[in-house]
Amino acid sequence: MSIRIALVGTPNSGKSALFNKITRSNQRVANYSGVTVESAEADFTFSDRRATLVDLPGAYSLRPYTDDEGVLLDLLKSHAFEAIVMVVDATQLERGVRFVMEVLKSFPLPTVIALNMIDLARAREFEINVQKLSELLGAPVVGTAAVKGEGVTELLLQLNEVLQNEQKCKDTKRVDTPKGEVADSNPDDVAAEILAFYKKADEIVKSSLKKPGKMDERSARIDRWVLHPFWGPLILLSVLGLTFQLMFNLAEIPMQAIQSAFSWASTQVLTLSFLSEGVKSFLVDGILAGVGGTLVFLPQILILFLLILFLEDFGFMARAVFLLDHWMGKVGLHGRAFLPLLSSFACAIPGIMATKTIESKKDRIATIMMIPLMTCSARIPVYTLLISSFIPNRNLILGVKVQGLVMLGLYVVGTGFGFLSGALLKRFFLKGATPPLLIELPSYKWPSLESLARGLVYRGKLFIHRVGTVILALTILIWFCVSFPKAPQGSQNPIESSFAAQMGHKIEPLLRPLGFDWRIGMAMVPAFAAREVMVSALTTAYAVQSAGSEEKESERLRLSEVIQKQWSVATGLSLMVWFIFAPQCLSTIATARRELQSWRWAAAMVFYLFVLAYSFSFLTYQIAVKWI
Amino acid sequence: MNLNKEVVNLPVPLGTLSPGQHAEINSFNGANGKQGDELQWRNRFLYRLHEMGFIPGERVEILNEAPLSGDPITVRIRNGVYAMRREDANSVLVFVRDEA
């Protein structure tokens, strides 16, 4: 029989790294308070036992400060676990030991304690009497360095032992029902209880600490620069700017390789004589063009995630929260809203889920309403296509290119309007005090290659899964709508008679003032399901069209050249602006509705985004037509 | 340390200190007329501070303040560094001390 084991510990204690080492799963490790919002679990075996390890959200105590920490208490109280592995940061013993004592008291299950980051503690000359600590706590303590794998085997041996002892005395001794109740009685009493508890923990630490280590002067030295009144903001801006610049420059070669591969595959399919023309069109114009058009952005997405993961693990993100808190305060939120907003630059859905770390309901609603305006990675394919088609790639100074700058501009405009919307919401609809900010600045540390690689593989898998399912299905649907009903023989413009064209023509009057023709309208409809489908929709539409005319084979995958010829610059700009604001995608809106338990807020989200998108695309197009 | 100075030394709110200043925690501010949600949050904030080691007698050091606004600040206690807003830090009353 498989047993369930809870992994409990403070944020930044290397809990997720330990989880990875024990289970070899793809759970990400992040050096940031509160990244593990959803609990991950994975199966593993040790000492002939089958077990499931559940990585619970990081917390400092059983007294929840946020909804996120509430999850921990709820799960522990659900009686679903047979054992607990607690993770303590060896350089922050007092705090960790206090939490261990609290958990041991409320949930008297077989428990082992991982004294993690023992290597860092050694480097800072901490001398810990692990034996003594075990005795005083009444549970085995093992020094571990999860990232290096040190002590993990020993930890599992100890775990096996406590489980065996538990088995032996099960008949004679009944374990108390876990109490786990944290009553919100008189605040002074609660405070006094915590103080007493902390003092006791402090005594235990004092008697088991042979030599207290040094302060983390290295991190303090780095912070003198990173948090410096002048250099700090400059470093933050440079890091963000460099991130985008790298994303574009490094991705160039792999993107070309993917493009050539798909182009080669298309040519191969076209030479297969046993396939009918219809099947060839389906394979080349439908599947290869559509999937290739989206997959080509995998390098960019991976590079962006690699950089974000690196900055998180390094400890930089918590500093960004600190630097940005004052500006978030202007919106009426605090720095903590930064993490969900930042995650939303990858995808709005994990961003919305991560708002669980926000203490106040009103602040949470405001943050969720801001999230769709953060530039998610699904917009990258669309932006890249439009920028590479309509913005010249000139060098400005020092290798800074116009294209990179425009991309940054799109991010800035989206983010800026996001904050403006948040501020207005907080001011007029969601008035209320913002809970106190309290965030840990963890020690800087070099991220392990292993955890970066795991994180990347995970992200890559998600993207490829999306391409293989949602995007493939939509691509086929679009190809069908574009190809049928068939035009009569010898028709000049075969696509004109298709279902898609009919649909596009229907909404064209609405879109004309924005500079969009029916073809763009046609591609915009499936983009509501997933933004990046816009690219494959356009590819499919134009590929099918060029198949009818006598354009060269090499143009099939060169959508950029096609739209450059067919659209005005004003249309290109207007479409960029549309994609900053448009109420997309469906899953985002569905997630927002589910998390807020409110149709009204979801509807309000769609409405305000649509108004923004329509107005600003209209303005952009009308101004660009006159001035460019 | 000047003993005379020690006697007239009154506790000041933590949020009024500048980077580089050291202090010893004395006590914690009352509810200050806060009510409802605000009171609840203030209580939870204090609990969390206690859990992180902010208890009377403990030494703290202000390390940094945010650019331009000077708010929030970072506070080092034991081996941990925490960021908080000055207004919230004012719940903690401290004696200013020379570097130990």
Coordinates of C-alpha atoms in Angstrom, one line a residue, chain A residues 60-61 63-66 69 91-92 94-95 98 102 124 126 184-187 190-191 194-195 198-199 202 206 213-217 220 223-224 227-230 233 322-323 325-329 333-335 359-360 433-442, chain B residues 19 22 28-31 34-35 37-61 63-89 91 99:
Chain A
Y60 CA 6.2 30.4 8.0
S61 CA 3.6 29.0 10.5
R63 CA -1.4 30.7 11.3
P64 CA -2.2 31.7 7.7
Y65 CA -1.4 35.2 6.5
T66 CA -2.6 34.5 3.0
E69 CA -0.9 29.4 3.5
T91 CA 20.9 29.3 8.3
Q92 CA 17.6 30.4 9.8
E94 CA 15.3 29.7 15.2
R95 CA 12.5 30.5 12.8
R98 CA 9.7 27.3 15.9
E102 CA 4.3 24.1 16.0
R124 CA 29.1 30.6 6.9
F126 CA 27.6 27.5 11.6
D184 CA -8.4 33.3 16.7
S185 CA -9.0 34.2 20.3
N186 CA -7.8 37.3 22.1
P187 CA -5.0 38.8 20.0
V190 CA -2.2 34.7 20.7
A191 CA 0.8 37.0 20.5
I194 CA 3.8 32.9 19.8
L195 CA 6.4 34.8 21.8
Y198 CA 9.6 31.4 19.9
K199 CA 11.6 31.7 23.1
D202 CA 15.4 29.9 20.7
K206 CA 21.0 27.9 21.5
G213 CA 27.5 31.4 12.0
K214 CA 28.2 34.6 10.3
M215 CA 25.7 37.0 8.8
D216 CA 25.2 36.7 5.1
E217 CA 27.4 39.6 4.3
A220 CA 24.1 42.4 2.0
D223 CA 22.1 44.4 -2.0
R224 CA 24.1 47.6 -1.6
L227 CA 18.8 48.1 -3.8
H228 CA 20.9 51.3 -4.2
P229 CA 18.8 54.5 -4.6
F230 CA 20.4 55.2 -8.0
P233 CA 16.3 51.0 -10.5
F322 CA 11.0 45.7 -2.9
L323 CA 12.0 48.2 -5.6
D325 CA 6.5 48.3 -4.0
H326 CA 6.2 52.1 -3.8
W327 CA 4.8 52.2 -7.3
M328 CA 2.5 49.3 -6.7
G329 CA 1.4 51.4 -3.7
L333 CA -1.8 47.4 -4.1
H334 CA 1.5 46.3 -2.6
G335 CA 4.6 44.6 -3.9
E359 CA -4.2 38.8 1.4
S360 CA -7.2 41.0 0.7
A433 CA -7.0 49.3 3.1
T434 CA -4.1 47.3 1.8
P435 CA -2.7 44.7 4.3
P436 CA 0.8 45.2 5.6
L437 CA 3.6 44.1 3.2
L438 CA 6.0 41.6 4.7
I439 CA 8.4 39.8 2.4
E440 CA 11.6 37.9 2.9
L441 CA 14.7 38.8 0.9
P442 CA 16.4 35.5 0.6
Chain B
P19 CA 19.6 52.6 6.8
H22 CA 20.8 49.5 14.8
F28 CA 4.7 46.6 20.2
N29 CA 2.2 49.4 19.4
G30 CA -1.4 49.1 20.4
A31 CA -4.2 48.8 17.9
K34 CA -7.7 50.4 13.9
Q35 CA -10.9 48.5 13.4
D37 CA -10.3 44.3 8.6
E38 CA -7.5 46.7 9.3
L39 CA -7.2 45.5 12.9
Q40 CA -7.3 41.9 11.8
W41 CA -4.4 42.5 9.3
R42 CA -2.4 44.4 11.9
N43 CA -2.8 41.5 14.3
R44 CA -1.8 39.0 11.7
F45 CA 1.2 41.2 10.7
L46 CA 2.4 41.3 14.3
Y47 CA 1.9 37.5 14.7
R48 CA 4.0 37.0 11.6
L49 CA 6.7 39.3 12.9
H50 CA 6.9 37.4 16.1
E51 CA 7.1 34.1 14.2
M52 CA 10.1 35.6 12.3
G53 CA 11.8 36.5 15.5
F54 CA 10.7 40.1 16.2
I55 CA 10.5 39.7 20.0
P56 CA 11.4 42.2 22.8
G57 CA 15.2 42.3 23.4
E58 CA 16.1 41.2 19.9
R59 CA 18.5 43.3 17.8
V60 CA 17.6 44.7 14.4
E61 CA 19.4 46.6 11.7
L63 CA 19.8 47.8 5.8
N64 CA 18.2 49.6 2.8
E65 CA 15.4 51.9 1.9
A66 CA 13.6 51.9 -1.5
P67 CA 14.8 54.4 -4.1
L68 CA 13.1 57.8 -4.3
S69 CA 10.4 57.2 -1.8
G70 CA 12.6 55.8 0.9
D71 CA 9.8 53.3 1.6
P72 CA 9.7 50.3 2.1
I73 CA 12.7 49.4 4.2
T74 CA 14.6 46.2 4.7
V75 CA 15.2 45.0 8.2
R76 CA 17.7 42.4 9.3
I77 CA 16.9 40.3 12.3
R78 CA 19.1 37.3 13.2
N79 CA 20.0 35.9 9.8
G80 CA 16.8 37.0 8.0
V81 CA 16.2 40.1 5.9
Y82 CA 12.6 41.3 5.5
A83 CA 11.1 44.1 3.5
M84 CA 8.2 46.1 5.0
R85 CA 6.6 49.5 4.7
R86 CA 7.6 52.2 7.2
E87 CA 4.0 52.7 8.3
D88 CA 3.7 49.0 9.2
A89 CA 7.1 48.9 10.8
S91 CA 4.0 48.9 15.0
E99 CA 26.4 48.8 16.5

